[in-house]
Amino acid sequence: MYKITSFLPTRIIFEVSAVKRLPEEAKKLGKKAMIVTGRHSTKESGLLDRVKKLLKDAGIESIVFDKVIPNPLSTHVDEAADIARKENIEFVIGLGGGSPIDTAKCVAVAAINDGGIWRFVDVEKDDIPAKALPIIAIPTTHGTGTEADPFAVLTNPETKEKIGTGYDVTFPAVSLVDPEVMLTLPKDQTAYTSMDAFYHSIEAFLNIKSNPYSDLLALDSMKRVVTNLPVAFEDGSDIEARTELTWANIEAGITETLTGVIANHCIEHGLSGYYQEITHGLGLCITGPYLFEHFFDDAYHKLAVVGREVFSVNEYDDKRAARLMITKLRFFQEQFNLNKKLSGLGVKKDVLEKIASTAYRTMKGIVVESPGNLEEKDLLQVLEMSY
C-alpha cells in the first residue's frame, strides 16, 4: 500500500524571461530584501545588477551578501543572518546555483530564530524552526532542484559535517525559473548540475518509499537529462536543450520532496564535507554506479525499468537489463569525463573510514531508505570501490 503525503507550496514561475516577473512577486513580500549570491558568476553575467535594478525600480531596497562558496558554510549563514537582523530585512532572495539558494533558505531561518543555524541542522539537536523569512529563488543552474523543494545542504567547517536539512518554512515562497539565465553556464557546470538532477531522480526512484507520483516525475526527469545534456554540453546556447534540462531539474526537486534520495547522496556529502573542492555532481557520478552494483540484488527490478525507459535497453530479463543500465550509465557519464576515481582527486585512502562514519552518523535517515538494508560498513565498501 502506498503512503503519499504531498505538500508543495512554492509558486513556480517557469518561462523564458521569468526574471522580469521579480518586481510583481517581490512587492508581495516586503520593501527590503537581502540578495544572497556567490562571488563571481552573477556579477560577471550581469544578472546581479539586473536583479538589483528590477528591485530598485519597484521601490524595493536591497543589500547583497556575496560570500557564498560551493558547498556553503554554516559560518557564512550566521554572518549573513546577523546582517539581516541589523538591516531589518523582510525577505531573502537566493540568486545563483544551489549553494546561494540553499544559503538563502538557511539565512531566512537563522535571521529570525536564536542560536545560530547549526541548531537546526545538527542531527543530535534536531530543532525545527517555526518560522522563517519569505524566500525568492532565482536559480542559474539546472541541478539541485532547490527551487522546488525545502532542502538545503550546509557544511560545518569545524566538524567537517555536510548535512542536508529542510522544513516546511524553507520552501521558497516563489521561484522564478528562467532557462535563459542558464545559457552562460560553462560546460563542466552544465554536466555536473544536470547529473545532480539525474541522481536526485534515480535515487528517488530507487528509494523504498517511492510511489507512482514520484516515479512518474523521476523517469521523465531522467529521460530529459539523457536526451538533452549532450546537446547543451556541445552548444550551451541551445535554449531548447536548456529549457528541457531546467524542467528536468524541477521534476527532480519535486520527486525528491515526495520521496527522498538514498545512500549515494549520503556518501557524497561525507566525501565533500572532507574535500570541499569535489563538486557535488561529480562525486555522485563517481560513487553512484558502484552503489547500484553493491545493492544490485535488492534493486535490479527497478534498475531494469530505468534501463528500458531511460537508456532504451532492449532486454526482457530484468537482471541483464539492470546490468546493461549500469553499463550504459557509465558510457553516458564518460561523454562528460565524469567517471573518475577518488584517488585521482586527491582523496587519501586512510580518510575513507572517517568519511563513511561521518556520513552515516549525520545522514542515516536517507541510508535506511535505500534498498539492501545498508549500514555504515556498506558506505565504506562503496567508497573503497570508488577509490
PDB file of N, CA, C and O in Angstrom, residues 1-73:
ATOM      1  N   MET A   1       0.838  -1.195   0.000  1.00  0.00           N
ATOM      2  CA  MET A   1       0.000   0.000   0.000  1.00  0.00           C
ATOM      3  C   MET A   1       0.876   1.249   0.000  1.00  0.00           C
ATOM      4  O   MET A   1       1.886   1.310   0.693  1.00  0.00           O
ATOM      5  N   TYR A   2       0.493   2.228  -0.775  1.00  0.00           N
ATOM      6  CA  TYR A   2       1.255   3.470  -0.840  1.00  0.00           C
ATOM      7  C   TYR A   2       0.836   4.402   0.284  1.00  0.00           C
ATOM      8  O   TYR A   2      -0.325   4.461   0.673  1.00  0.00           O
ATOM      9  N   LYS A   3       1.811   5.158   0.792  1.00  0.00           N
ATOM     10  CA  LYS A   3       1.556   6.227   1.744  1.00  0.00           C
ATOM     11  C   LYS A   3       2.168   7.490   1.158  1.00  0.00           C
ATOM     12  O   LYS A   3       3.394   7.633   1.111  1.00  0.00           O
ATOM     13  N   ILE A   4       1.342   8.390   0.689  1.00  0.00           N
ATOM     14  CA  ILE A   4       1.820   9.568  -0.025  1.00  0.00           C
ATOM     15  C   ILE A   4       1.345  10.827   0.687  1.00  0.00           C
ATOM     16  O   ILE A   4       0.143  11.023   0.878  1.00  0.00           O
ATOM     17  N   THR A   5       2.291  11.655   1.096  1.00  0.00           N
ATOM     18  CA  THR A   5       1.979  12.966   1.643  1.00  0.00           C
ATOM     19  C   THR A   5       2.578  14.005   0.715  1.00  0.00           C
ATOM     20  O   THR A   5       3.786  14.004   0.467  1.00  0.00           O
ATOM     21  N   SER A   6       1.765  14.882   0.196  1.00  0.00           N
ATOM     22  CA  SER A   6       2.235  15.865  -0.775  1.00  0.00           C
ATOM     23  C   SER A   6       1.996  17.270  -0.242  1.00  0.00           C
ATOM     24  O   SER A   6       0.866  17.652   0.036  1.00  0.00           O
ATOM     25  N   PHE A   7       3.088  18.017  -0.065  1.00  0.00           N
ATOM     26  CA  PHE A   7       2.995  19.414   0.350  1.00  0.00           C
ATOM     27  C   PHE A   7       4.009  20.183  -0.482  1.00  0.00           C
ATOM     28  O   PHE A   7       5.210  20.120  -0.253  1.00  0.00           O
ATOM     29  N   LEU A   8       3.529  20.912  -1.482  1.00  0.00           N
ATOM     30  CA  LEU A   8       4.389  21.605  -2.433  1.00  0.00           C
ATOM     31  C   LEU A   8       3.901  23.047  -2.582  1.00  0.00           C
ATOM     32  O   LEU A   8       3.272  23.409  -3.571  1.00  0.00           O
ATOM     33  N   PRO A   9       4.195  23.890  -1.595  1.00  0.00           N
ATOM     34  CA  PRO A   9       3.572  25.219  -1.546  1.00  0.00           C
ATOM     35  C   PRO A   9       4.232  26.288  -2.418  1.00  0.00           C
ATOM     36  O   PRO A   9       3.715  27.392  -2.523  1.00  0.00           O
ATOM     37  N   THR A  10       5.372  25.992  -3.013  1.00  0.00           N
ATOM     38  CA  THR A  10       6.094  27.014  -3.776  1.00  0.00           C
ATOM     39  C   THR A  10       5.352  27.405  -5.051  1.00  0.00           C
ATOM     40  O   THR A  10       4.918  26.536  -5.816  1.00  0.00           O
ATOM     41  N   ARG A  11       5.258  28.703  -5.282  1.00  0.00           N
ATOM     42  CA  ARG A  11       4.720  29.216  -6.544  1.00  0.00           C
ATOM     43  C   ARG A  11       5.877  29.216  -7.551  1.00  0.00           C
ATOM     44  O   ARG A  11       6.832  29.991  -7.423  1.00  0.00           O
ATOM     45  N   ILE A  12       5.809  28.334  -8.538  1.00  0.00           N
ATOM     46  CA  ILE A  12       6.872  28.212  -9.534  1.00  0.00           C
ATOM     47  C   ILE A  12       6.440  28.922 -10.815  1.00  0.00           C
ATOM     48  O   ILE A  12       5.408  28.589 -11.407  1.00  0.00           O
ATOM     49  N   ILE A  13       7.235  29.899 -11.222  1.00  0.00           N
ATOM     50  CA  ILE A  13       7.001  30.594 -12.492  1.00  0.00           C
ATOM     51  C   ILE A  13       8.106  30.154 -13.440  1.00  0.00           C
ATOM     52  O   ILE A  13       9.272  30.547 -13.290  1.00  0.00           O
ATOM     53  N   PHE A  14       7.756  29.324 -14.408  1.00  0.00           N
ATOM     54  CA  PHE A  14       8.731  28.716 -15.317  1.00  0.00           C
ATOM     55  C   PHE A  14       8.492  29.246 -16.721  1.00  0.00           C
ATOM     56  O   PHE A  14       7.470  28.950 -17.349  1.00  0.00           O
ATOM     57  N   GLU A  15       9.428  30.038 -17.208  1.00  0.00           N
ATOM     58  CA  GLU A  15       9.338  30.545 -18.571  1.00  0.00           C
ATOM     59  C   GLU A  15      10.621  31.286 -18.924  1.00  0.00           C
ATOM     60  O   GLU A  15      11.339  31.757 -18.034  1.00  0.00           O
ATOM     61  N   VAL A  16      10.905  31.369 -20.208  1.00  0.00           N
ATOM     62  CA  VAL A  16      11.996  32.221 -20.651  1.00  0.00           C
ATOM     63  C   VAL A  16      11.667  33.663 -20.263  1.00  0.00           C
ATOM     64  O   VAL A  16      10.532  34.115 -20.426  1.00  0.00           O
ATOM     65  N   SER A  17      12.644  34.350 -19.682  1.00  0.00           N
ATOM     66  CA  SER A  17      12.493  35.732 -19.193  1.00  0.00           C
ATOM     67  C   SER A  17      11.667  35.825 -17.912  1.00  0.00           C
ATOM     68  O   SER A  17      11.119  36.885 -17.584  1.00  0.00           O
ATOM     69  N   ALA A  18      11.590  34.753 -17.154  1.00  0.00           N
ATOM     70  CA  ALA A  18      10.836  34.764 -15.891  1.00  0.00           C
ATOM     71  C   ALA A  18      11.381  35.785 -14.903  1.00  0.00           C
ATOM     72  O   ALA A  18      10.642  36.272 -14.035  1.00  0.00           O
ATOM     73  N   VAL A  19      12.662  36.133 -15.004  1.00  0.00           N
ATOM     74  CA  VAL A  19      13.251  37.096 -14.068  1.00  0.00           C
ATOM     75  C   VAL A  19      12.518  38.434 -14.117  1.00  0.00           C
ATOM     76  O   VAL A  19      12.449  39.157 -13.116  1.00  0.00           O
ATOM     77  N   LYS A  20      11.930  38.750 -15.257  1.00  0.00           N
ATOM     78  CA  LYS A  20      11.189  40.010 -15.384  1.00  0.00           C
ATOM     79  C   LYS A  20       9.996  40.075 -14.436  1.00  0.00           C
ATOM     80  O   LYS A  20       9.473  41.160 -14.166  1.00  0.00           O
ATOM     81  N   ARG A  21       9.585  38.934 -13.932  1.00  0.00           N
ATOM     82  CA  ARG A  21       8.432  38.890 -13.023  1.00  0.00           C
ATOM     83  C   ARG A  21       8.818  39.227 -11.579  1.00  0.00           C
ATOM     84  O   ARG A  21       7.961  39.242 -10.690  1.00  0.00           O
ATOM     85  N   LEU A  22      10.102  39.468 -11.333  1.00  0.00           N
ATOM     86  CA  LEU A  22      10.560  39.708  -9.964  1.00  0.00           C
ATOM     87  C   LEU A  22       9.844  40.872  -9.279  1.00  0.00           C
ATOM     88  O   LEU A  22       9.409  40.726  -8.123  1.00  0.00           O
ATOM     89  N   PRO A  23       9.695  42.054  -9.898  1.00  0.00           N
ATOM     90  CA  PRO A  23       9.068  43.169  -9.177  1.00  0.00           C
ATOM     91  C   PRO A  23       7.685  42.849  -8.633  1.00  0.00           C
ATOM     92  O   PRO A  23       7.389  43.119  -7.457  1.00  0.00           O
ATOM     93  N   GLU A  24       6.820  42.266  -9.462  1.00  0.00           N
ATOM     94  CA  GLU A  24       5.457  41.998  -9.003  1.00  0.00           C
ATOM     95  C   GLU A  24       5.424  40.974  -7.879  1.00  0.00           C
ATOM     96  O   GLU A  24       4.567  41.043  -6.984  1.00  0.00           O
ATOM     97  N   GLU A  25       6.349  40.006  -7.894  1.00  0.00           N
ATOM     98  CA  GLU A  25       6.378  38.993  -6.837  1.00  0.00           C
ATOM     99  C   GLU A  25       7.028  39.543  -5.567  1.00  0.00           C
ATOM    100  O   GLU A  25       6.580  39.257  -4.456  1.00  0.00           O
ATOM    101  N   ALA A  26       8.078  40.339  -5.737  1.00  0.00           N
ATOM    102  CA  ALA A  26       8.788  40.882  -4.579  1.00  0.00           C
ATOM    103  C   ALA A  26       7.913  41.850  -3.787  1.00  0.00           C
ATOM    104  O   ALA A  26       7.974  41.902  -2.551  1.00  0.00           O
ATOM    105  N   LYS A  27       7.092  42.629  -4.473  1.00  0.00           N
ATOM    106  CA  LYS A  27       6.225  43.593  -3.795  1.00  0.00           C
ATOM    107  C   LYS A  27       5.284  42.923  -2.802  1.00  0.00           C
ATOM    108  O   LYS A  27       4.832  43.546  -1.840  1.00  0.00           O
ATOM    109  N   LYS A  28       4.970  41.657  -3.035  1.00  0.00           N
ATOM    110  CA  LYS A  28       4.068  40.927  -2.145  1.00  0.00           C
ATOM    111  C   LYS A  28       4.734  40.580  -0.817  1.00  0.00           C
ATOM    112  O   LYS A  28       4.051  40.232   0.154  1.00  0.00           O
ATOM    113  N   LEU A  29       6.074  40.643  -0.776  1.00  0.00           N
ATOM    114  CA  LEU A  29       6.810  40.115   0.378  1.00  0.00           C
ATOM    115  C   LEU A  29       7.425  41.185   1.264  1.00  0.00           C
ATOM    116  O   LEU A  29       7.787  40.902   2.411  1.00  0.00           O
ATOM    117  N   GLY A  30       7.597  42.387   0.762  1.00  0.00           N
ATOM    118  CA  GLY A  30       8.178  43.426   1.602  1.00  0.00           C
ATOM    119  C   GLY A  30       8.851  44.510   0.802  1.00  0.00           C
ATOM    120  O   GLY A  30       8.784  44.541  -0.433  1.00  0.00           O
ATOM    121  N   LYS A  31       9.542  45.396   1.537  1.00  0.00           N
ATOM    122  CA  LYS A  31      10.178  46.553   0.901  1.00  0.00           C
ATOM    123  C   LYS A  31      11.698  46.563   1.058  1.00  0.00           C
ATOM    124  O   LYS A  31      12.358  47.496   0.606  1.00  0.00           O
ATOM    125  N   LYS A  32      12.238  45.509   1.713  1.00  0.00           N
ATOM    126  CA  LYS A  32      13.689  45.446   1.849  1.00  0.00           C
ATOM    127  C   LYS A  32      14.153  43.988   1.759  1.00  0.00           C
ATOM    128  O   LYS A  32      13.678  43.142   2.526  1.00  0.00           O
ATOM    129  N   ALA A  33      15.068  43.729   0.850  1.00  0.00           N
ATOM    130  CA  ALA A  33      15.500  42.354   0.579  1.00  0.00           C
ATOM    131  C   ALA A  33      16.999  42.202   0.765  1.00  0.00           C
ATOM    132  O   ALA A  33      17.768  43.146   0.557  1.00  0.00           O
ATOM    133  N   MET A  34      17.395  41.001   1.144  1.00  0.00           N
ATOM    134  CA  MET A  34      18.803  40.611   1.079  1.00  0.00           C
ATOM    135  C   MET A  34      18.965  39.670  -0.106  1.00  0.00           C
ATOM    136  O   MET A  34      18.272  38.648  -0.190  1.00  0.00           O
ATOM    137  N   ILE A  35      19.883  40.005  -1.003  1.00  0.00           N
ATOM    138  CA  ILE A  35      20.208  39.127  -2.128  1.00  0.00           C
ATOM    139  C   ILE A  35      21.413  38.292  -1.725  1.00  0.00           C
ATOM    140  O   ILE A  35      22.488  38.826  -1.426  1.00  0.00           O
ATOM    141  N   VAL A  36      21.231  36.983  -1.683  1.00  0.00           N
ATOM    142  CA  VAL A  36      22.309  36.062  -1.324  1.00  0.00           C
ATOM    143  C   VAL A  36      22.832  35.424  -2.603  1.00  0.00           C
ATOM    144  O   VAL A  36      22.073  34.799  -3.348  1.00  0.00           O
ATOM    145  N   THR A  37      24.123  35.601  -2.860  1.00  0.00           N
ATOM    146  CA  THR A  37      24.683  35.116  -4.124  1.00  0.00           C
ATOM    147  C   THR A  37      26.129  34.702  -3.939  1.00  0.00           C
ATOM    148  O   THR A  37      26.708  34.839  -2.853  1.00  0.00           O
ATOM    149  N   GLY A  38      26.714  34.175  -5.004  1.00  0.00           N
ATOM    150  CA  GLY A  38      28.111  33.763  -4.976  1.00  0.00           C
ATOM    151  C   GLY A  38      29.043  34.919  -5.276  1.00  0.00           C
ATOM    152  O   GLY A  38      28.639  36.072  -5.432  1.00  0.00           O
ATOM    153  N   ARG A  39      30.325  34.575  -5.393  1.00  0.00           N
ATOM    154  CA  ARG A  39      31.344  35.621  -5.505  1.00  0.00           C
ATOM    155  C   ARG A  39      31.562  36.120  -6.926  1.00  0.00           C
ATOM    156  O   ARG A  39      32.082  37.216  -7.117  1.00  0.00           O
ATOM    157  N   HIS A  40      31.192  35.332  -7.924  1.00  0.00           N
ATOM    158  CA  HIS A  40      31.620  35.687  -9.269  1.00  0.00           C
ATOM    159  C   HIS A  40      30.520  35.663 -10.330  1.00  0.00           C
ATOM    160  O   HIS A  40      30.273  36.663 -11.001  1.00  0.00           O
ATOM    161  N   SER A  41      29.865  34.519 -10.524  1.00  0.00           N
ATOM    162  CA  SER A  41      29.119  34.273 -11.762  1.00  0.00           C
ATOM    163  C   SER A  41      27.987  35.271 -12.000  1.00  0.00           C
ATOM    164  O   SER A  41      27.815  35.770 -13.116  1.00  0.00           O
ATOM    165  N   THR A  42      27.191  35.583 -10.981  1.00  0.00           N
ATOM    166  CA  THR A  42      26.061  36.503 -11.215  1.00  0.00           C
ATOM    167  C   THR A  42      26.534  37.939 -11.428  1.00  0.00           C
ATOM    168  O   THR A  42      25.808  38.750 -12.014  1.00  0.00           O
ATOM    169  N   LYS A  43      27.739  38.232 -10.953  1.00  0.00           N
ATOM    170  CA  LYS A  43      28.319  39.557 -11.228  1.00  0.00           C
ATOM    171  C   LYS A  43      28.824  39.613 -12.668  1.00  0.00           C
ATOM    172  O   LYS A  43      28.563  40.564 -13.401  1.00  0.00           O
ATOM    173  N   GLU A  44      29.564  38.567 -13.051  1.00  0.00           N
ATOM    174  CA  GLU A  44      30.165  38.547 -14.386  1.00  0.00           C
ATOM    175  C   GLU A  44      29.103  38.488 -15.487  1.00  0.00           C
ATOM    176  O   GLU A  44      29.282  39.065 -16.562  1.00  0.00           O
ATOM    177  N   SER A  45      28.001  37.805 -15.229  1.00  0.00           N
ATOM    178  CA  SER A  45      26.937  37.698 -16.234  1.00  0.00           C
ATOM    179  C   SER A  45      26.055  38.944 -16.291  1.00  0.00           C
ATOM    180  O   SER A  45      25.284  39.117 -17.234  1.00  0.00           O
ATOM    181  N   GLY A  46      26.156  39.789 -15.271  1.00  0.00           N
ATOM    182  CA  GLY A  46      25.308  40.978 -15.200  1.00  0.00           C
ATOM    183  C   GLY A  46      23.970  40.736 -14.537  1.00  0.00           C
ATOM    184  O   GLY A  46      23.168  41.668 -14.369  1.00  0.00           O
ATOM    185  N   LEU A  47      23.707  39.480 -14.116  1.00  0.00           N
ATOM    186  CA  LEU A  47      22.397  39.158 -13.541  1.00  0.00           C
ATOM    187  C   LEU A  47      22.185  39.848 -12.201  1.00  0.00           C
ATOM    188  O   LEU A  47      21.072  40.303 -11.903  1.00  0.00           O
ATOM    189  N   LEU A  48      23.219  39.937 -11.385  1.00  0.00           N
ATOM    190  CA  LEU A  48      23.070  40.589 -10.083  1.00  0.00           C
ATOM    191  C   LEU A  48      22.651  42.045 -10.260  1.00  0.00           C
ATOM    192  O   LEU A  48      21.710  42.521  -9.593  1.00  0.00           O
ATOM    193  N   ASP A  49      23.321  42.761 -11.133  1.00  0.00           N
ATOM    194  CA  ASP A  49      22.952  44.158 -11.376  1.00  0.00           C
ATOM    195  C   ASP A  49      21.527  44.273 -11.916  1.00  0.00           C
ATOM    196  O   ASP A  49      20.793  45.204 -11.574  1.00  0.00           O
ATOM    197  N   ARG A  50      21.158  43.321 -12.764  1.00  0.00           N
ATOM    198  CA  ARG A  50      19.808  43.328 -13.325  1.00  0.00           C
ATOM    199  C   ARG A  50      18.763  43.162 -12.223  1.00  0.00           C
ATOM    200  O   ARG A  50      17.745  43.878 -12.195  1.00  0.00           O
ATOM    201  N   VAL A  51      19.005  42.227 -11.307  1.00  0.00           N
ATOM    202  CA  VAL A  51      18.069  41.982 -10.209  1.00  0.00           C
ATOM    203  C   VAL A  51      17.984  43.199  -9.292  1.00  0.00           C
ATOM    204  O   VAL A  51      16.890  43.614  -8.877  1.00  0.00           O
ATOM    205  N   LYS A  52      19.128  43.796  -8.983  1.00  0.00           N
ATOM    206  CA  LYS A  52      19.133  44.989  -8.137  1.00  0.00           C
ATOM    207  C   LYS A  52      18.327  46.119  -8.773  1.00  0.00           C
ATOM    208  O   LYS A  52      17.569  46.823  -8.090  1.00  0.00           O
ATOM    209  N   LYS A  53      18.470  46.297 -10.078  1.00  0.00           N
ATOM    210  CA  LYS A  53      17.740  47.362 -10.768  1.00  0.00           C
ATOM    211  C   LYS A  53      16.237  47.088 -10.796  1.00  0.00           C
ATOM    212  O   LYS A  53      15.418  47.998 -10.592  1.00  0.00           O
ATOM    213  N   LEU A  54      15.863  45.830 -11.036  1.00  0.00           N
ATOM    214  CA  LEU A  54      14.442  45.472 -11.025  1.00  0.00           C
ATOM    215  C   LEU A  54      13.817  45.796  -9.672  1.00  0.00           C
ATOM    216  O   LEU A  54      12.689  46.303  -9.590  1.00  0.00           O
ATOM    217  N   LEU A  55      14.542  45.506  -8.606  1.00  0.00           N
ATOM    218  CA  LEU A  55      14.044  45.794  -7.266  1.00  0.00           C
ATOM    219  C   LEU A  55      13.974  47.300  -7.021  1.00  0.00           C
ATOM    220  O   LEU A  55      12.974  47.807  -6.494  1.00  0.00           O
ATOM    221  N   LYS A  56      15.023  47.999  -7.402  1.00  0.00           N
ATOM    222  CA  LYS A  56      15.055  49.440  -7.190  1.00  0.00           C
ATOM    223  C   LYS A  56      13.919  50.136  -7.930  1.00  0.00           C
ATOM    224  O   LYS A  56      13.242  51.020  -7.373  1.00  0.00           O
ATOM    225  N   ASP A  57      13.709  49.740  -9.177  1.00  0.00           N
ATOM    226  CA  ASP A  57      12.637  50.344  -9.970  1.00  0.00           C
ATOM    227  C   ASP A  57      11.258  50.064  -9.376  1.00  0.00           C
ATOM    228  O   ASP A  57      10.304  50.806  -9.643  1.00  0.00           O
ATOM    229  N   ALA A  58      11.163  48.978  -8.590  1.00  0.00           N
ATOM    230  CA  ALA A  58       9.892  48.644  -7.943  1.00  0.00           C
ATOM    231  C   ALA A  58       9.765  49.275  -6.562  1.00  0.00           C
ATOM    232  O   ALA A  58       8.788  49.022  -5.842  1.00  0.00           O
ATOM    233  N   GLY A  59      10.757  50.072  -6.179  1.00  0.00           N
ATOM    234  CA  GLY A  59      10.715  50.725  -4.881  1.00  0.00           C
ATOM    235  C   GLY A  59      11.140  49.850  -3.729  1.00  0.00           C
ATOM    236  O   GLY A  59      10.794  50.107  -2.575  1.00  0.00           O
ATOM    237  N   ILE A  60      11.924  48.801  -4.037  1.00  0.00           N
ATOM    238  CA  ILE A  60      12.363  47.855  -3.005  1.00  0.00           C
ATOM    239  C   ILE A  60      13.860  48.027  -2.775  1.00  0.00           C
ATOM    240  O   ILE A  60      14.662  47.950  -3.715  1.00  0.00           O
ATOM    241  N   GLU A  61      14.238  48.267  -1.542  1.00  0.00           N
ATOM    242  CA  GLU A  61      15.648  48.403  -1.178  1.00  0.00           C
ATOM    243  C   GLU A  61      16.291  47.026  -1.079  1.00  0.00           C
ATOM    244  O   GLU A  61      15.632  46.058  -0.671  1.00  0.00           O
ATOM    245  N   SER A  62      17.574  46.922  -1.425  1.00  0.00           N
ATOM    246  CA  SER A  62      18.239  45.622  -1.324  1.00  0.00           C
ATOM    247  C   SER A  62      19.681  45.782  -0.873  1.00  0.00           C
ATOM    248  O   SER A  62      20.321  46.812  -1.122  1.00  0.00           O
ATOM    249  N   ILE A  63      20.159  44.780  -0.162  1.00  0.00           N
ATOM    250  CA  ILE A  63      21.582  44.670   0.156  1.00  0.00           C
ATOM    251  C   ILE A  63      22.049  43.310  -0.326  1.00  0.00           C
ATOM    252  O   ILE A  63      21.240  42.377  -0.499  1.00  0.00           O
ATOM    253  N   VAL A  64      23.343  43.171  -0.567  1.00  0.00           N
ATOM    254  CA  VAL A  64      23.896  41.953  -1.166  1.00  0.00           C
ATOM    255  C   VAL A  64      24.839  41.267  -0.190  1.00  0.00           C
ATOM    256  O   VAL A  64      25.725  41.917   0.394  1.00  0.00           O
ATOM    257  N   PHE A  65      24.648  39.969  -0.030  1.00  0.00           N
ATOM    258  CA  PHE A  65      25.624  39.120   0.664  1.00  0.00           C
ATOM    259  C   PHE A  65      26.207  38.193  -0.389  1.00  0.00           C
ATOM    260  O   PHE A  65      25.498  37.340  -0.925  1.00  0.00           O
ATOM    261  N   ASP A  66      27.502  38.360  -0.679  1.00  0.00           N
ATOM    262  CA  ASP A  66      28.095  37.666  -1.830  1.00  0.00           C
ATOM    263  C   ASP A  66      29.302  36.800  -1.470  1.00  0.00           C
ATOM    264  O   ASP A  66      30.217  36.612  -2.276  1.00  0.00           O
ATOM    265  N   LYS A  67      29.277  36.219  -0.282  1.00  0.00           N
ATOM    266  CA  LYS A  67      30.407  35.385   0.149  1.00  0.00           C
ATOM    267  C   LYS A  67      30.183  33.884  -0.050  1.00  0.00           C
ATOM    268  O   LYS A  67      31.035  33.069   0.330  1.00  0.00           O
ATOM    269  N   VAL A  68      29.059  33.517  -0.643  1.00  0.00           N
ATOM    270  CA  VAL A  68      28.719  32.091  -0.743  1.00  0.00           C
ATOM    271  C   VAL A  68      29.723  31.363  -1.629  1.00  0.00           C
ATOM    272  O   VAL A  68      30.095  31.836  -2.708  1.00  0.00           O
ATOM    273  N   ILE A  69      30.145  30.184  -1.174  1.00  0.00           N
ATOM    274  CA  ILE A  69      31.065  29.339  -1.934  1.00  0.00           C
ATOM    275  C   ILE A  69      30.385  28.012  -2.244  1.00  0.00           C
ATOM    276  O   ILE A  69      29.374  27.658  -1.635  1.00  0.00           O
ATOM    277  N   PRO A  70      30.909  27.244  -3.213  1.00  0.00           N
ATOM    278  CA  PRO A  70      30.393  25.887  -3.410  1.00  0.00           C
ATOM    279  C   PRO A  70      30.523  25.100  -2.107  1.00  0.00           C
ATOM    280  O   PRO A  70      31.499  25.282  -1.361  1.00  0.00           O
ATOM    281  N   ASN A  71      29.568  24.222  -1.835  1.00  0.00           N
ATOM    282  CA  ASN A  71      29.491  23.558  -0.531  1.00  0.00           C
ATOM    283  C   ASN A  71      29.436  24.629   0.570  1.00  0.00           C
ATOM    284  O   ASN A  71      30.397  24.822   1.324  1.00  0.00           O
ATOM    285  N   PRO A  72      28.321  25.372   0.661  1.00  0.00           N
ATOM    286  CA  PRO A  72      28.235  26.550   1.530  1.00  0.00           C
ATOM    287  C   PRO A  72      28.422  26.223   3.007  1.00  0.00           C
ATOM    288  O   PRO A  72      28.146  25.114   3.461  1.00  0.00           O
ATOM    289  N   LEU A  73      28.877  27.242   3.731  1.00  0.00           N
ATOM    290  CA  LEU A  73      29.287  27.071   5.116  1.00  0.00           C
ATOM    291  C   LEU A  73      28.267  27.642   6.096  1.00  0.00           C
ATOM    292  O   LEU A  73      27.663  28.691   5.849  1.00  0.00           O
TER     293      LEU A  73
END
